[in-house]
Coordinates of C-alpha atoms in Angstrom, one line a residue:
Chain A
M16 CA -0.1 0.1 -0.4
N17 CA 1.3 3.4 -0.9
A18 CA 0.5 5.4 1.9
T19 CA 1.1 8.8 -0.1
T20 CA -0.9 8.7 -2.7
A21 CA -4.7 8.3 -1.2
E22 CA -6.4 10.5 1.4
P23 CA -6.2 8.2 5.2
M24 CA -8.9 6.7 6.2
V25 CA -8.1 7.1 10.2
E26 CA -6.7 10.6 10.7
V27 CA -5.5 11.2 14.6
L28 CA -5.4 14.6 15.4
D29 CA -3.8 15.6 18.6
L30 CA -5.6 13.2 20.5
H31 CA -6.0 13.9 24.3
K32 CA -7.9 12.6 26.8
S33 CA -7.6 12.6 30.8
F34 CA -9.0 10.0 33.3
G35 CA -9.4 12.5 36.5
S36 CA -6.5 14.0 37.4
T37 CA -4.0 11.1 35.3
E38 CA -3.2 12.1 31.8
V39 CA -3.6 8.5 29.3
L40 CA -3.3 10.7 25.9
K41 CA -0.6 13.0 26.0
G42 CA -1.5 14.4 22.0
V43 CA -1.7 11.5 20.0
D44 CA -0.9 11.8 16.6
L45 CA -1.7 8.8 13.4
Q46 CA -2.8 7.9 9.9
V47 CA -4.2 4.8 8.6
H48 CA -4.5 3.8 5.6
A49 CA -7.4 2.0 3.6
G50 CA -6.2 -1.6 3.2
E51 CA -3.3 -0.9 5.6
V52 CA -2.9 -3.6 8.8
M53 CA -1.6 -1.0 11.9
C54 CA -0.2 -3.1 15.1
I55 CA 0.1 -0.6 18.1
V56 CA 2.2 -2.6 20.9
G57 CA 3.7 -0.4 23.9
P58 CA 3.5 -1.4 27.3
S59 CA 0.4 -1.8 29.8
G60 CA -1.0 1.7 30.6
S61 CA 0.1 3.3 27.9
G62 CA -3.1 4.2 26.5
K63 CA -3.2 1.7 23.7
S64 CA -7.1 0.8 24.7
T65 CA -7.8 4.1 25.2
L66 CA -6.7 5.2 21.7
L67 CA -8.5 3.1 19.9
R68 CA -11.9 3.0 22.0
T69 CA -11.3 6.8 21.4
I70 CA -11.5 6.4 17.8
N71 CA -15.2 4.7 17.3
R72 CA -16.4 7.2 20.7
L73 CA -16.3 4.6 23.6
E74 CA -14.4 7.4 25.1
V75 CA -15.0 11.1 24.0
P76 CA -11.2 12.5 23.9
D77 CA -10.5 15.7 25.5
S78 CA -9.2 17.6 22.6
G79 CA -8.1 16.8 19.2
L80 CA -10.0 15.1 16.7
V81 CA -10.4 11.6 15.1
V82 CA -11.7 11.8 11.0
V83 CA -12.6 8.0 9.5
G84 CA -13.6 8.0 5.8
G85 CA -13.6 11.8 5.8
E86 CA -15.8 12.8 9.0
I87 CA -14.8 13.8 11.7
I88 CA -16.4 11.1 14.7
G89 CA -18.5 12.3 17.2
Y90 CA -18.7 16.2 16.3
E91 CA -20.6 18.6 12.7
L92 CA -18.8 21.7 11.5
H93 CA -21.5 24.2 12.1
G94 CA -19.1 27.8 10.6
I95 CA -16.2 27.3 12.4
Q96 CA -18.0 25.3 15.5
L97 CA -17.7 21.5 16.5
R98 CA -20.5 20.5 17.5
E99 CA -21.5 17.7 19.2
R100 CA -23.7 15.4 16.7
R101 CA -26.6 13.8 17.4
E102 CA -26.4 10.4 19.3
A103 CA -27.9 8.1 16.3
D104 CA -25.4 9.9 13.9
V105 CA -22.9 9.0 16.3
A106 CA -24.3 5.0 16.3
R107 CA -24.3 5.6 12.5
Q108 CA -20.6 6.3 12.1
R109 CA -19.6 3.9 14.8
S110 CA -21.6 1.0 12.6
R111 CA -18.6 2.1 9.6
I112 CA -16.3 1.2 12.5
G113 CA -15.5 -3.1 14.0
M114 CA -14.7 -3.6 17.0
V115 CA -13.4 -6.1 18.6
F116 CA -12.7 -6.3 22.4
Q117 CA -10.6 -8.2 24.8
Q118 CA -12.8 -10.1 26.6
F119 CA -15.3 -10.5 23.5
N120 CA -18.7 -9.0 25.4
L121 CA -20.9 -11.5 23.2
F122 CA -24.5 -11.0 24.2
G123 CA -25.0 -13.2 26.4
N124 CA -28.2 -14.2 25.5
R125 CA -28.0 -14.5 22.1
T126 CA -26.7 -17.6 20.0
A127 CA -23.6 -17.2 18.0
L128 CA -26.0 -16.6 15.0
E129 CA -28.3 -14.1 16.7
N130 CA -24.8 -12.2 17.7
V131 CA -24.0 -11.6 14.5
M132 CA -26.9 -10.4 12.6
L133 CA -28.0 -8.1 15.6
G134 CA -26.2 -5.6 14.2
P135 CA -27.5 -5.6 10.5
V136 CA -31.0 -5.8 11.6
R137 CA -31.1 -3.7 13.8
T138 CA -29.2 -0.8 12.4
R139 CA -29.7 -1.0 8.8
R140 CA -33.1 -2.4 8.6
A141 CA -31.6 -5.5 6.8
D142 CA -34.4 -7.9 6.5
R143 CA -33.6 -10.9 8.8
A144 CA -33.5 -13.7 6.1
T145 CA -31.0 -11.7 5.0
A146 CA -28.7 -11.0 7.2
R147 CA -28.9 -14.4 9.1
Q148 CA -27.4 -15.7 5.5
E149 CA -24.4 -13.5 5.7
A150 CA -24.2 -14.0 9.5
R151 CA -23.9 -18.3 8.7
R152 CA -21.2 -16.9 5.7
L153 CA -18.9 -15.4 8.1
L154 CA -19.4 -17.4 10.3
I155 CA -18.4 -20.1 8.4
Q156 CA -15.8 -17.8 7.1
V157 CA -14.3 -18.0 10.6
G158 CA -14.9 -21.6 10.6
L159 CA -17.6 -21.9 13.3
E160 CA -19.8 -23.7 10.8
H161 CA -20.4 -26.8 13.9
R162 CA -20.9 -23.7 16.0
L163 CA -24.1 -21.5 14.2
H164 CA -26.6 -22.3 17.6
A165 CA -24.4 -22.3 20.3
Y166 CA -24.4 -19.3 22.8
P167 CA -22.0 -17.6 24.3
G168 CA -21.5 -20.1 27.2
S169 CA -20.8 -23.4 25.5
L170 CA -18.2 -21.6 23.4
S171 CA -14.1 -21.6 24.0
G172 CA -12.4 -18.4 24.3
G173 CA -10.9 -19.0 21.2
E174 CA -15.0 -19.6 19.4
Q175 CA -16.0 -16.3 21.5
Q176 CA -13.5 -14.5 19.8
R177 CA -14.1 -15.8 16.5
V178 CA -18.0 -15.1 16.4
S179 CA -16.9 -11.4 17.5
I180 CA -14.8 -11.3 14.5
A181 CA -18.0 -12.1 12.5
R182 CA -20.3 -9.7 14.4
A183 CA -17.7 -6.8 13.7
L184 CA -17.3 -8.4 10.0
A185 CA -21.0 -8.5 9.5
M186 CA -21.3 -4.6 9.5
K187 CA -19.1 -4.5 6.4
P188 CA -17.1 -1.8 8.3
D189 CA -14.6 0.6 6.7
L190 CA -11.9 -1.0 9.1
I191 CA -11.9 -2.9 12.3
L192 CA -10.0 -2.1 15.5
F193 CA -9.0 -4.9 17.5
D194 CA -8.2 -4.0 21.4
E195 CA -5.8 -7.2 22.0
P196 CA -8.1 -10.0 20.1
T197 CA -6.0 -13.0 21.9
S198 CA -5.0 -11.4 25.4
A199 CA -7.4 -13.2 27.5
L200 CA -6.9 -16.8 25.5
D201 CA -5.8 -19.9 26.2
P202 CA -2.7 -19.7 25.2
E203 CA -2.8 -22.9 22.9
R204 CA -6.9 -20.8 21.4
V205 CA -4.4 -17.7 20.3
G206 CA -3.3 -19.4 16.6
E207 CA -7.2 -20.0 15.7
V208 CA -7.5 -16.3 16.2
L209 CA -4.3 -14.8 14.7
D210 CA -4.7 -17.1 11.5
V211 CA -8.8 -15.5 11.1
M212 CA -7.0 -12.3 11.2
R213 CA -4.7 -13.0 9.4
A214 CA -6.7 -14.1 6.3
L215 CA -8.1 -11.2 6.9
A216 CA -5.9 -9.3 6.3
A217 CA -4.5 -10.8 3.4
D218 CA -8.4 -9.8 1.6
G219 CA -7.4 -6.6 2.3
L220 CA -9.1 -5.2 5.1
T221 CA -8.0 -2.2 6.6
M222 CA -7.0 -2.7 10.7
L223 CA -5.5 -1.4 13.3
V224 CA -4.8 -4.4 15.9
V225 CA -3.5 -3.8 19.9
T226 CA -1.4 -6.6 20.4
H227 CA 1.1 -8.0 22.1
E228 CA 1.8 -10.7 19.1
L229 CA 5.5 -9.6 17.7
G230 CA 5.1 -13.0 15.6
F231 CA 2.1 -11.9 14.2
A232 CA 2.8 -7.7 13.7
R233 CA 6.5 -8.9 11.7
E234 CA 4.1 -11.0 9.7
V235 CA 1.2 -9.1 9.0
A236 CA 1.5 -5.8 9.9
D237 CA 2.5 -3.1 7.4
T238 CA 3.1 -0.3 10.1
L239 CA 4.0 -0.9 13.6
V240 CA 3.3 1.7 16.5
F241 CA 5.1 2.0 19.8
F242 CA 3.2 3.5 21.7
D243 CA 4.4 4.9 24.9
D244 CA 2.9 6.8 27.7
G245 CA 0.1 8.4 26.1
R246 CA 2.5 8.9 22.9
V247 CA 3.3 7.8 19.9
A248 CA 6.6 7.0 20.5
E249 CA 8.4 5.2 17.5
S250 CA 6.2 4.6 13.9
G251 CA 7.6 2.9 10.9
P252 CA 7.0 -0.2 8.4
C253 CA 6.9 -2.7 11.0
R254 CA 10.1 -4.4 9.8
D255 CA 12.1 -1.6 10.3
V256 CA 10.8 -0.4 13.7
L257 CA 11.7 -4.7 15.1
A258 CA 14.8 -4.5 13.0
R259 CA 16.1 -1.3 13.8
P260 CA 14.2 1.4 16.4
R261 CA 15.5 4.2 16.9
Q262 CA 14.4 5.2 20.2
A263 CA 15.8 3.8 23.2
R264 CA 12.4 2.7 24.7
T265 CA 11.4 1.3 22.2
K266 CA 14.7 -1.2 22.0
D267 CA 14.2 -1.6 26.0
F268 CA 10.8 -3.2 25.0
L269 CA 11.2 -5.5 21.8
A270 CA 14.3 -6.7 24.5
R271 CA 12.3 -7.0 27.1
V272 CA 9.6 -8.8 25.3
L273 CA 11.2 -10.9 22.6
Chain B
M20 CA 13.3 -45.9 27.8
L21 CA 13.9 -49.4 27.7
N22 CA 13.6 -49.2 31.9
D23 CA 10.7 -47.2 31.6
A24 CA 9.4 -50.3 29.6
G25 CA 10.5 -52.6 31.6
A26 CA 8.8 -50.7 35.1
A27 CA 5.6 -50.7 32.9
A28 CA 5.6 -54.3 32.1
A29 CA 6.8 -55.3 36.3
L30 CA 3.4 -53.2 37.6
T31 CA 1.1 -55.0 35.2
T32 CA 2.7 -58.8 36.3
P33 CA 0.2 -60.6 37.2
R34 CA -0.2 -61.7 40.8
P35 CA -0.4 -65.3 42.2
S36 CA -3.0 -66.3 39.6
G37 CA -5.9 -67.7 42.0
A38 CA -6.9 -64.5 43.5
R39 CA -6.6 -62.5 40.2
E40 CA -8.7 -65.3 39.1
Q41 CA -11.4 -64.9 41.7
F42 CA -11.7 -61.3 41.4
R43 CA -11.8 -61.4 37.5
Q44 CA -15.2 -63.8 38.3
L45 CA -16.8 -61.3 41.0
A46 CA -16.4 -58.5 38.6
R47 CA -19.0 -60.3 37.1
R48 CA -21.4 -60.0 40.1
P49 CA -23.9 -57.9 41.0
L50 CA -22.7 -54.6 43.2
Q51 CA -25.2 -54.5 45.7
P52 CA -25.5 -50.9 46.8
R53 CA -26.1 -50.7 50.6
R54 CA -29.9 -50.1 52.3
R55 CA -30.5 -46.2 51.9
L56 CA -33.7 -46.5 54.3
H57 CA -32.4 -46.4 57.8
P58 CA -35.2 -48.2 60.4
G59 CA -35.9 -45.2 62.3
Q60 CA -36.8 -43.6 58.7
W61 CA -39.1 -47.1 58.2
L62 CA -40.8 -45.9 61.8
A63 CA -41.2 -42.2 60.8
S64 CA -43.0 -43.0 57.4
V65 CA -45.3 -45.7 58.8
V66 CA -46.5 -42.6 61.7
V67 CA -47.0 -40.0 59.0
I68 CA -49.2 -42.4 57.2
G69 CA -51.0 -43.4 60.0
F70 CA -51.5 -39.6 61.2
A71 CA -52.2 -38.5 57.9
A72 CA -54.7 -41.0 57.4
W73 CA -56.3 -40.7 60.7
L74 CA -56.2 -37.0 59.8
I75 CA -58.6 -36.9 56.9
R76 CA -60.8 -39.9 58.7
T77 CA -61.5 -37.4 61.8
L78 CA -61.6 -34.5 58.9
A79 CA -64.0 -36.5 56.5
A80 CA -66.2 -37.9 59.5
N81 CA -67.0 -34.7 61.4
K82 CA -70.3 -33.4 60.2
L83 CA -69.6 -29.9 61.9
I84 CA -67.5 -28.4 58.8
G85 CA -70.1 -28.8 56.7
W86 CA -68.5 -30.7 53.2
S87 CA -72.1 -30.6 51.6
S88 CA -71.1 -26.8 51.5
V89 CA -67.8 -26.9 50.5
G90 CA -68.7 -28.9 47.9
H91 CA -72.0 -26.3 46.9
F92 CA -69.8 -23.1 47.7
L93 CA -66.4 -23.9 45.5
F94 CA -68.3 -23.5 42.5
S95 CA -71.1 -20.9 43.5
G96 CA -71.1 -17.4 41.6
A97 CA -70.4 -15.5 44.3
I98 CA -67.5 -17.7 45.4
L99 CA -66.3 -17.2 41.8
H100 CA -67.0 -14.0 41.7
G101 CA -64.7 -13.1 44.9
L102 CA -62.4 -14.8 43.2
L103 CA -62.2 -13.5 40.1
G104 CA -62.2 -9.7 42.5
T105 CA -58.8 -12.1 44.0
L106 CA -57.2 -12.2 40.5
E107 CA -58.1 -8.3 39.5
L108 CA -56.3 -7.2 42.1
T109 CA -53.2 -9.0 41.7
V110 CA -52.7 -8.1 38.6
V111 CA -54.2 -4.7 38.1
S112 CA -51.3 -3.9 41.8
M113 CA -48.9 -6.0 40.1
A114 CA -48.7 -4.9 37.0
L115 CA -48.0 -1.5 38.9
A116 CA -45.6 -2.4 41.0
I117 CA -42.8 -3.6 38.3
A118 CA -43.7 -0.2 36.2
L119 CA -43.2 1.7 39.3
G120 CA -40.3 -0.9 40.6
F121 CA -38.7 -0.5 37.1
V122 CA -39.0 3.8 37.6
L123 CA -37.5 2.9 41.0
A124 CA -35.0 1.0 40.4
A125 CA -33.4 3.7 36.9
L126 CA -34.4 6.8 38.8
G127 CA -31.7 5.3 42.3
A128 CA -29.2 3.9 39.1
C129 CA -28.6 7.3 38.2
A130 CA -25.8 9.9 39.6
N131 CA -28.4 12.5 40.8
P132 CA -28.3 12.3 45.1
V133 CA -31.9 13.9 45.2
L134 CA -33.2 11.1 43.3
V135 CA -31.3 8.1 44.9
S136 CA -32.2 9.7 48.5
F137 CA -35.7 10.3 47.0
V138 CA -36.0 6.0 45.9
R139 CA -34.0 4.8 49.3
F140 CA -36.5 6.9 51.3
Y141 CA -39.6 5.6 49.0
V142 CA -38.6 1.9 50.3
W143 CA -37.5 2.3 53.3
V144 CA -41.4 3.5 53.9
F145 CA -43.3 1.3 52.0
R146 CA -41.4 -2.0 53.0
G147 CA -41.2 -1.4 56.4
V148 CA -44.8 0.4 57.5
P149 CA -47.2 -3.3 57.7
L150 CA -49.4 -4.1 54.7
I151 CA -52.3 -3.6 56.6
V152 CA -51.5 -0.6 58.3
Q153 CA -51.0 1.1 54.3
I154 CA -54.3 -0.8 53.0
L155 CA -56.7 1.1 56.4
A156 CA -54.8 3.7 55.5
W157 CA -55.8 4.4 51.8
Y158 CA -58.7 3.4 52.7
N159 CA -59.6 6.4 55.6
L160 CA -57.8 8.4 53.0
A161 CA -61.2 10.8 53.2
L162 CA -60.3 11.5 56.7
V163 CA -57.7 13.9 56.4
F164 CA -58.1 14.7 53.0
P165 CA -62.1 14.9 52.8
V166 CA -61.5 16.1 49.0
L167 CA -58.6 15.5 46.2
A168 CA -57.9 17.6 43.1
L169 CA -55.9 17.3 40.2
G170 CA -54.6 20.8 39.1
V171 CA -51.8 22.0 37.2
P172 CA -49.0 24.6 40.2
F173 CA -50.2 28.0 40.1
S174 CA -53.2 28.0 37.7
T175 CA -56.7 27.9 38.3
W176 CA -57.5 24.8 36.2
H177 CA -58.3 21.8 38.1
L178 CA -60.0 18.3 38.7
Q179 CA -61.6 17.3 41.9
G180 CA -63.9 15.6 44.0
P181 CA -64.6 13.9 46.9
T182 CA -62.2 11.8 48.3
N183 CA -64.4 8.7 49.7
T184 CA -66.2 8.8 45.6
L185 CA -62.5 8.4 44.3
I186 CA -61.3 6.2 46.5
T187 CA -63.1 3.0 46.3
P188 CA -61.9 -0.3 48.2
F189 CA -60.6 -1.8 45.4
L190 CA -58.5 1.6 44.0
A191 CA -57.1 1.6 48.2
A192 CA -56.4 -1.7 47.3
I193 CA -54.7 -1.1 44.4
L194 CA -53.1 1.7 46.0
A195 CA -51.4 0.1 49.3
L196 CA -50.8 -3.2 47.5
G197 CA -49.2 -2.1 44.8
L198 CA -47.1 1.0 46.2
H199 CA -45.7 -1.7 49.3
E200 CA -44.9 -4.0 46.0
A201 CA -43.1 -1.6 44.2
A202 CA -41.0 -0.8 46.8
Y203 CA -39.7 -5.1 46.6
M204 CA -39.8 -5.2 42.5
A205 CA -37.0 -1.5 42.8
E206 CA -34.8 -4.0 45.4
I207 CA -35.1 -6.8 42.7
V208 CA -34.7 -5.1 39.2
R209 CA -31.9 -3.2 40.6
A210 CA -30.3 -6.3 42.0
G211 CA -30.9 -7.9 38.2
L212 CA -29.4 -4.5 36.4
V213 CA -25.6 -5.3 37.8
P214 CA -24.8 -8.8 36.4
V215 CA -25.4 -7.8 32.8
P216 CA -21.9 -6.7 32.2
H217 CA -21.0 -3.2 30.4
G218 CA -18.8 -4.9 27.7
Q219 CA -21.6 -5.5 26.1
T220 CA -23.1 -2.4 26.0
E221 CA -20.1 -1.0 24.3
A222 CA -20.4 -4.1 22.2
A223 CA -23.6 -3.4 20.9
L224 CA -22.4 0.3 21.0
S225 CA -19.8 -0.4 19.0
V226 CA -22.1 -2.4 16.1
G227 CA -24.1 0.9 15.3
L228 CA -27.0 0.8 18.2
T229 CA -28.1 3.8 20.2
R230 CA -27.5 3.5 23.5
R231 CA -31.4 3.3 24.3
Q232 CA -30.9 0.0 21.4
A233 CA -28.3 -1.3 23.6
I234 CA -30.1 -1.4 26.7
R235 CA -33.7 -2.6 25.3
T236 CA -31.8 -5.9 22.9
V237 CA -29.4 -7.0 24.6
V238 CA -29.4 -5.3 28.6
L239 CA -33.2 -5.2 29.6
P240 CA -33.1 -9.2 28.0
Q241 CA -30.9 -10.5 30.7
T242 CA -32.0 -8.6 33.4
L243 CA -35.2 -10.4 33.1
R244 CA -33.8 -13.6 33.8
V245 CA -32.3 -12.8 37.1
I246 CA -35.7 -10.4 37.7
V247 CA -38.3 -13.3 36.5
P248 CA -38.0 -15.6 39.9
P249 CA -37.9 -13.2 42.2
T250 CA -40.6 -11.7 41.0
S251 CA -42.9 -14.8 40.5
N252 CA -42.2 -15.4 44.3
Q253 CA -43.4 -12.1 44.4
L254 CA -46.7 -12.4 42.7
V255 CA -47.4 -15.7 44.7
G256 CA -47.1 -13.3 47.6
L257 CA -49.3 -10.5 46.3
L258 CA -52.0 -12.7 45.7
K259 CA -52.2 -14.6 49.3
A260 CA -51.6 -10.5 50.2
S261 CA -54.5 -9.9 48.6
A262 CA -56.6 -11.4 51.5
L263 CA -55.4 -8.4 54.0
V264 CA -58.3 -6.0 51.6
S265 CA -60.9 -7.8 53.2
V266 CA -60.0 -5.5 56.3
I267 CA -61.6 -2.9 53.8
G268 CA -64.6 -5.7 52.8
G269 CA -62.9 -5.5 48.9
V270 CA -64.2 -7.8 45.9
E271 CA -62.5 -10.8 46.8
L272 CA -62.2 -14.2 47.4
L273 CA -61.8 -14.1 51.4
T274 CA -64.2 -11.0 51.7
T275 CA -66.9 -13.0 49.2
A276 CA -66.2 -15.7 52.4
Q277 CA -66.3 -13.6 55.0
R278 CA -69.9 -12.3 53.7
I279 CA -71.3 -16.0 52.9
Y280 CA -70.6 -17.5 56.4
S281 CA -71.4 -14.1 58.2
V282 CA -74.9 -15.3 57.3
N283 CA -74.7 -19.4 57.2
F284 CA -71.9 -19.4 59.9
Q285 CA -70.4 -22.4 58.3
V286 CA -67.2 -20.6 59.0
M287 CA -64.9 -23.3 58.1
A288 CA -66.8 -24.8 55.4
L289 CA -66.0 -21.2 53.3
L290 CA -62.2 -20.8 54.9
I291 CA -61.7 -23.9 52.9
V292 CA -63.4 -23.2 49.8
A293 CA -61.1 -20.1 49.8
S294 CA -58.3 -22.0 50.7
V295 CA -58.9 -24.8 47.8
W296 CA -59.3 -21.6 45.6
Y297 CA -55.9 -20.0 47.2
L298 CA -54.3 -23.1 46.4
I299 CA -54.9 -23.9 42.9
V300 CA -54.3 -20.5 41.7
V301 CA -50.7 -20.7 43.8
S302 CA -50.1 -24.4 42.1
L303 CA -50.9 -22.8 38.5
L304 CA -48.8 -20.2 39.4
T305 CA -46.2 -21.6 40.1
V306 CA -45.9 -24.2 37.2
G307 CA -46.2 -21.7 34.8
Q308 CA -43.3 -19.7 37.4
H309 CA -41.5 -23.2 36.4
F310 CA -42.1 -22.9 32.3
L311 CA -41.2 -19.3 32.1
E312 CA -37.7 -20.0 33.9
R313 CA -36.9 -22.7 31.6
R314 CA -37.4 -20.8 28.9
L315 CA -34.8 -17.9 29.8
N316 CA -32.1 -20.1 31.1
R317 CA -32.4 -22.1 28.1
D318 CA -29.3 -20.7 26.7
R319 CA -27.5 -21.4 30.0
I320 CA -25.6 -24.5 30.7
G321 CA -24.7 -26.4 33.7
G322 CA -23.2 -25.0 36.4
D323 CA -24.2 -20.9 35.2
R324 CA -27.9 -21.2 36.3
S325 CA -26.8 -21.4 40.1
A326 CA -25.4 -17.5 39.1
S327 CA -28.9 -16.2 38.7
S328 CA -30.4 -17.4 41.7
E329 CA -26.9 -15.5 43.4
L330 CA -27.6 -12.5 42.3
A331 CA -31.0 -12.6 42.4
P332 CA -32.3 -10.2 46.1
D333 CA -32.4 -12.4 49.1
L334 CA -35.6 -12.2 50.2
S335 CA -36.3 -15.3 52.4
G336 CA -37.0 -14.3 55.9
I337 CA -39.2 -11.2 54.7
D338 CA -42.8 -11.7 54.8
P339 CA -44.8 -9.5 52.2
Q340 CA -47.9 -10.5 54.1
L341 CA -48.0 -8.1 56.8

């Protein structure tokens, strides 16, 4: 992907966010282009998850902007003023941005198929039959054709996470945010989720992945961002950052993790 | 490797073949469990059965009970009318209690300290004052507020009427039962909202639902599963508590039975008639509750099922009747 030719799919501009007196994001700038796979790594507590959650407005930033697909997330321009959008409008914007959570967050009272169908049925008013057919196709795609009617409680962690990826895909989003998708999994279940993500990357999906899986990053990511203390400490083509980190902090981190 | 294999072989080497052959034979014999019934249990069973037989015989032979009256009144128009009144009271006041309970729980869950204190105060008062006192208070409201008016504050527009015509025994009973029950429902709903993880709401938002849609389609249905068992217990309690309305003489089963026995003096017969109907309705409710819970729990597997009852508020020891 040639990063310089097109408008970025996601543009994060000078993003700040505090929880109480703790400043978690201290001015983040980031660009993700269509079809790009960006992995964000860094020590825990450095603000990686908050950054992802601010991109689809599960967190409201204190200042700074998130622009996705040319639209400012959460605000609209009135003259020179940025006014907060109505909730239905934010919901429409969110529907373009998929999210996969560390804890899966599947709807406990719905089967795998119903979990995947819920978004399309409730938001786009797609008729149930079409949504059901599409959900079935997606669950087969993530290798769960035998678990269509299982409830989350009876699925393994890896299976739940694959359902949640299918749920995100069902909205046909412009990009998907992955918030430590394998951190809550048993080690032997990590591979099946990474396999699915690898296939999505190969299909050209735009992905923003917060992860500790450097092996996955090395193999799949176009760009690697090293995040530290609420800022982007270093970013660049994945191979370069891993092979020749410029910052001391990045070197330290990679030395500890690898 | 060779050593390990050797050790394994030594472990399975047969002992003197006689004993082993005997065990082999014994393995085909039926296994006899220990007798489960202790002799004391036999004795107790005999005593209980004997007592039951004696009781049935004594009751059946008792001419003073008036069994023919039981048969005569069980399906009489007056009793059925009273039963209908009891069902009406129960259903309407439960509906009021559930609606108000949800409102109170929602107010109590918000961050506003004034509203939270109000809910606490409401629960404290309506759960703390005995139900029979509340029934009498609503019924006698006219003593202190002879006229009730509904109007817009700071304007002259209003509707008004004498309290005694507005607050009928039926309405007094609905208010007393409903407001009292709402205090319990508020607690039940509050306990039910907690266990749905917030992450599920966020997941619903992330696929483009609004907060309202998320609550309606994801949170509330799961809340129901936790709320239903204690609520159906409350419904059974409320049905029985509605008999207290007899102190103000509404149209309900016990009042009707009392009216009849005050004329024909068949007190015990009519109390039996009322009891039979209470037991029938309670049994039907219990069966309904069983099926409803099974339906709501169909997505739960194995040990998870106990989680919902653990999370339900502990209402044991609280007697909603008085």
